[in-house]
Structures are given as structure tokens and as C-alpha cells.
Amino acid sequence: MKGELEMALVYINNSEEFKKEILASDKVVLVDFWAPWCGPCRMIGPVIEEMAEEVGDSAVIAKVNVDDVGDVASEYGVMSIPTLIYFKDGKEVKRIVGVRPKDELVKELNAIK
């Protein structure tokens, strides 16, 4: 079962989708751990959406709602949101906690590619 696709943004709805879409991806992946009640998450949301549009299929940009997929958030030790985790070859390679400007996020993504 594939994550719901909106633009180039993948919404992960359970741990099985996370394994398939994130850990098994052959592309660099940026995962936004967020929740709808989180103010800073709402601030960075449009930035994540813009990045998804811009990177197209050269990378995977995904969102994990910590309220809905708490087991994955727990597994990765997400204590504060938003937490952005970059993955390459199924492994965490970089973590950013809090809101950052889009150019910083894109720079990190490109450095990992």
C-alpha cells in the first residue's frame, strides 16, 4: 500500500508505508514529523510542500503525523516537532529540530544526494 500522494509529497499513514516508502527508497528522503496542532509545524508545512514540488522525483519528501503514526516517531526518538530527518539508503543521515528556512533545508538535501 502506497502513501497518499499529493503533489510530490508522500503522506505516511502507518509503519508499513514508512518501511516501503522511506526505508526502502533508492532516493534521498526528507521526512517531516509533525502534528496539525503544532504551530511551528504549520509554519514549516508550506516550505515542505514547496520543496516537494521543486524536487519532483529526484528525492522523496514525506510527512508523518506523530499522532497517527506514533510508533514510527517513537522508534526514531522524535521528542519535539517539527523534526526533519533526512534518510539515505534507509539510514538516518541528518536531523533538524525546529523551523528552518527553505534554502537551508534544500542545501542539506543537495549535500546528501
mmCIF file with all atom_site columns, C-alpha atoms in Angstrom, residues 62-113:
data_model
loop_
_atom_site.group_PDB
_atom_site.id
_atom_site.type_symbol
_atom_site.label_atom_id
_atom_site.label_alt_id
_atom_site.label_comp_id
_atom_site.label_asym_id
_atom_site.label_entity_id
_atom_site.label_seq_id
_atom_site.pdbx_PDB_ins_code
_atom_site.Cartn_x
_atom_site.Cartn_y
_atom_site.Cartn_z
_atom_site.occupancy
_atom_site.B_iso_or_equiv
_atom_site.pdbx_formal_charge
_atom_site.auth_seq_id
_atom_site.auth_comp_id
_atom_site.auth_asym_id
_atom_site.auth_atom_id
_atom_site.pdbx_PDB_model_num
ATOM 1  C CA . ALA A 1 62  ? 7.277  12.798 3.192  1.00 0.00 ? 62  ALA A CA 1
ATOM 2  C CA . LYS A 1 63  ? 5.168  13.791 6.170  1.00 0.00 ? 63  LYS A CA 1
ATOM 3  C CA . VAL A 1 64  ? 4.498  11.667 9.242  1.00 0.00 ? 64  VAL A CA 1
ATOM 4  C CA . ASN A 1 65  ? 1.767  12.835 11.610 1.00 0.00 ? 65  ASN A CA 1
ATOM 5  C CA . VAL A 1 66  ? 3.129  11.850 15.040 1.00 0.00 ? 66  VAL A CA 1
ATOM 6  C CA . ASP A 1 67  ? -0.413 11.479 16.408 1.00 0.00 ? 67  ASP A CA 1
ATOM 7  C CA . ASP A 1 68  ? -1.349 8.941  13.713 1.00 0.00 ? 68  ASP A CA 1
ATOM 8  C CA . VAL A 1 69  ? 1.967  7.118  13.337 1.00 0.00 ? 69  VAL A CA 1
ATOM 9  C CA . GLY A 1 70  ? 3.337  7.413  16.859 1.00 0.00 ? 70  GLY A CA 1
ATOM 10 C CA . ASP A 1 71  ? 5.189  4.090  16.686 1.00 0.00 ? 71  ASP A CA 1
ATOM 11 C CA . VAL A 1 72  ? 7.496  5.407  13.953 1.00 0.00 ? 72  VAL A CA 1
ATOM 12 C CA . ALA A 1 73  ? 8.019  8.721  15.764 1.00 0.00 ? 73  ALA A CA 1
ATOM 13 C CA . SER A 1 74  ? 8.864  6.768  18.903 1.00 0.00 ? 74  SER A CA 1
ATOM 14 C CA . GLU A 1 75  ? 11.226 4.435  17.074 1.00 0.00 ? 75  GLU A CA 1
ATOM 15 C CA . TYR A 1 76  ? 13.204 7.433  15.801 1.00 0.00 ? 76  TYR A CA 1
ATOM 16 C CA . GLY A 1 77  ? 13.186 9.225  19.152 1.00 0.00 ? 77  GLY A CA 1
ATOM 17 C CA . VAL A 1 78  ? 11.179 12.213 17.949 1.00 0.00 ? 78  VAL A CA 1
ATOM 18 C CA . MET A 1 79  ? 10.707 14.272 21.120 1.00 0.00 ? 79  MET A CA 1
ATOM 19 C CA . SER A 1 80  ? 9.954  17.718 19.650 1.00 0.00 ? 80  SER A CA 1
ATOM 20 C CA . ILE A 1 81  ? 8.153  18.686 16.485 1.00 0.00 ? 81  ILE A CA 1
ATOM 21 C CA . PRO A 1 82  ? 8.715  19.619 13.807 1.00 0.00 ? 82  PRO A CA 1
ATOM 22 C CA . THR A 1 83  ? 11.600 17.197 13.453 1.00 0.00 ? 83  THR A CA 1
ATOM 23 C CA . LEU A 1 84  ? 13.012 16.777 9.967  1.00 0.00 ? 84  LEU A CA 1
ATOM 24 C CA . ILE A 1 85  ? 15.040 13.646 9.311  1.00 0.00 ? 85  ILE A CA 1
ATOM 25 C CA . TYR A 1 86  ? 16.997 13.008 6.140  1.00 0.00 ? 86  TYR A CA 1
ATOM 26 C CA . PHE A 1 87  ? 17.421 9.369  5.109  1.00 0.00 ? 87  PHE A CA 1
ATOM 27 C CA . LYS A 1 88  ? 19.744 7.797  2.562  1.00 0.00 ? 88  LYS A CA 1
ATOM 28 C CA . ASP A 1 89  ? 19.780 4.066  1.837  1.00 0.00 ? 89  ASP A CA 1
ATOM 29 C CA . GLY A 1 90  ? 17.293 3.530  4.670  1.00 0.00 ? 90  GLY A CA 1
ATOM 30 C CA . LYS A 1 91  ? 19.533 5.149  7.293  1.00 0.00 ? 91  LYS A CA 1
ATOM 31 C CA . GLU A 1 92  ? 19.173 8.463  9.121  1.00 0.00 ? 92  GLU A CA 1
ATOM 32 C CA . VAL A 1 93  ? 21.931 10.812 7.966  1.00 0.00 ? 93  VAL A CA 1
ATOM 33 C CA . LYS A 1 94  ? 20.823 14.204 9.318  1.00 0.00 ? 94  LYS A CA 1
ATOM 34 C CA . ARG A 1 95  ? 18.274 15.541 11.790 1.00 0.00 ? 95  ARG A CA 1
ATOM 35 C CA . ILE A 1 96  ? 16.954 19.083 12.181 1.00 0.00 ? 96  ILE A CA 1
ATOM 36 C CA . VAL A 1 97  ? 14.599 20.038 15.003 1.00 0.00 ? 97  VAL A CA 1
ATOM 37 C CA . GLY A 1 98  ? 12.518 23.186 14.646 1.00 0.00 ? 98  GLY A CA 1
ATOM 38 C CA . VAL A 1 99  ? 11.719 25.594 11.846 1.00 0.00 ? 99  VAL A CA 1
ATOM 39 C CA . ARG A 1 100 ? 14.455 26.399 9.340  1.00 0.00 ? 100 ARG A CA 1
ATOM 40 C CA . PRO A 1 101 ? 14.425 28.438 6.121  1.00 0.00 ? 101 PRO A CA 1
ATOM 41 C CA . LYS A 1 102 ? 13.819 26.563 2.886  1.00 0.00 ? 102 LYS A CA 1
ATOM 42 C CA . ASP A 1 103 ? 17.259 27.344 1.464  1.00 0.00 ? 103 ASP A CA 1
ATOM 43 C CA . GLU A 1 104 ? 18.909 25.616 4.453  1.00 0.00 ? 104 GLU A CA 1
ATOM 44 C CA . LEU A 1 105 ? 16.707 22.534 4.029  1.00 0.00 ? 105 LEU A CA 1
ATOM 45 C CA . VAL A 1 106 ? 17.385 22.357 0.287  1.00 0.00 ? 106 VAL A CA 1
ATOM 46 C CA . LYS A 1 107 ? 21.128 22.811 0.849  1.00 0.00 ? 107 LYS A CA 1
ATOM 47 C CA . GLU A 1 108 ? 21.148 19.853 3.266  1.00 0.00 ? 108 GLU A CA 1
ATOM 48 C CA . LEU A 1 109 ? 19.135 17.744 0.819  1.00 0.00 ? 109 LEU A CA 1
ATOM 49 C CA . ASN A 1 110 ? 21.546 18.510 -2.023 1.00 0.00 ? 110 ASN A CA 1
ATOM 50 C CA . ALA A 1 111 ? 24.587 17.808 0.162  1.00 0.00 ? 111 ALA A CA 1
ATOM 51 C CA . ILE A 1 112 ? 23.227 14.328 0.926  1.00 0.00 ? 112 ILE A CA 1
ATOM 52 C CA . LYS A 1 113 ? 22.360 13.445 -2.682 1.00 0.00 ? 113 LYS A CA 1
#
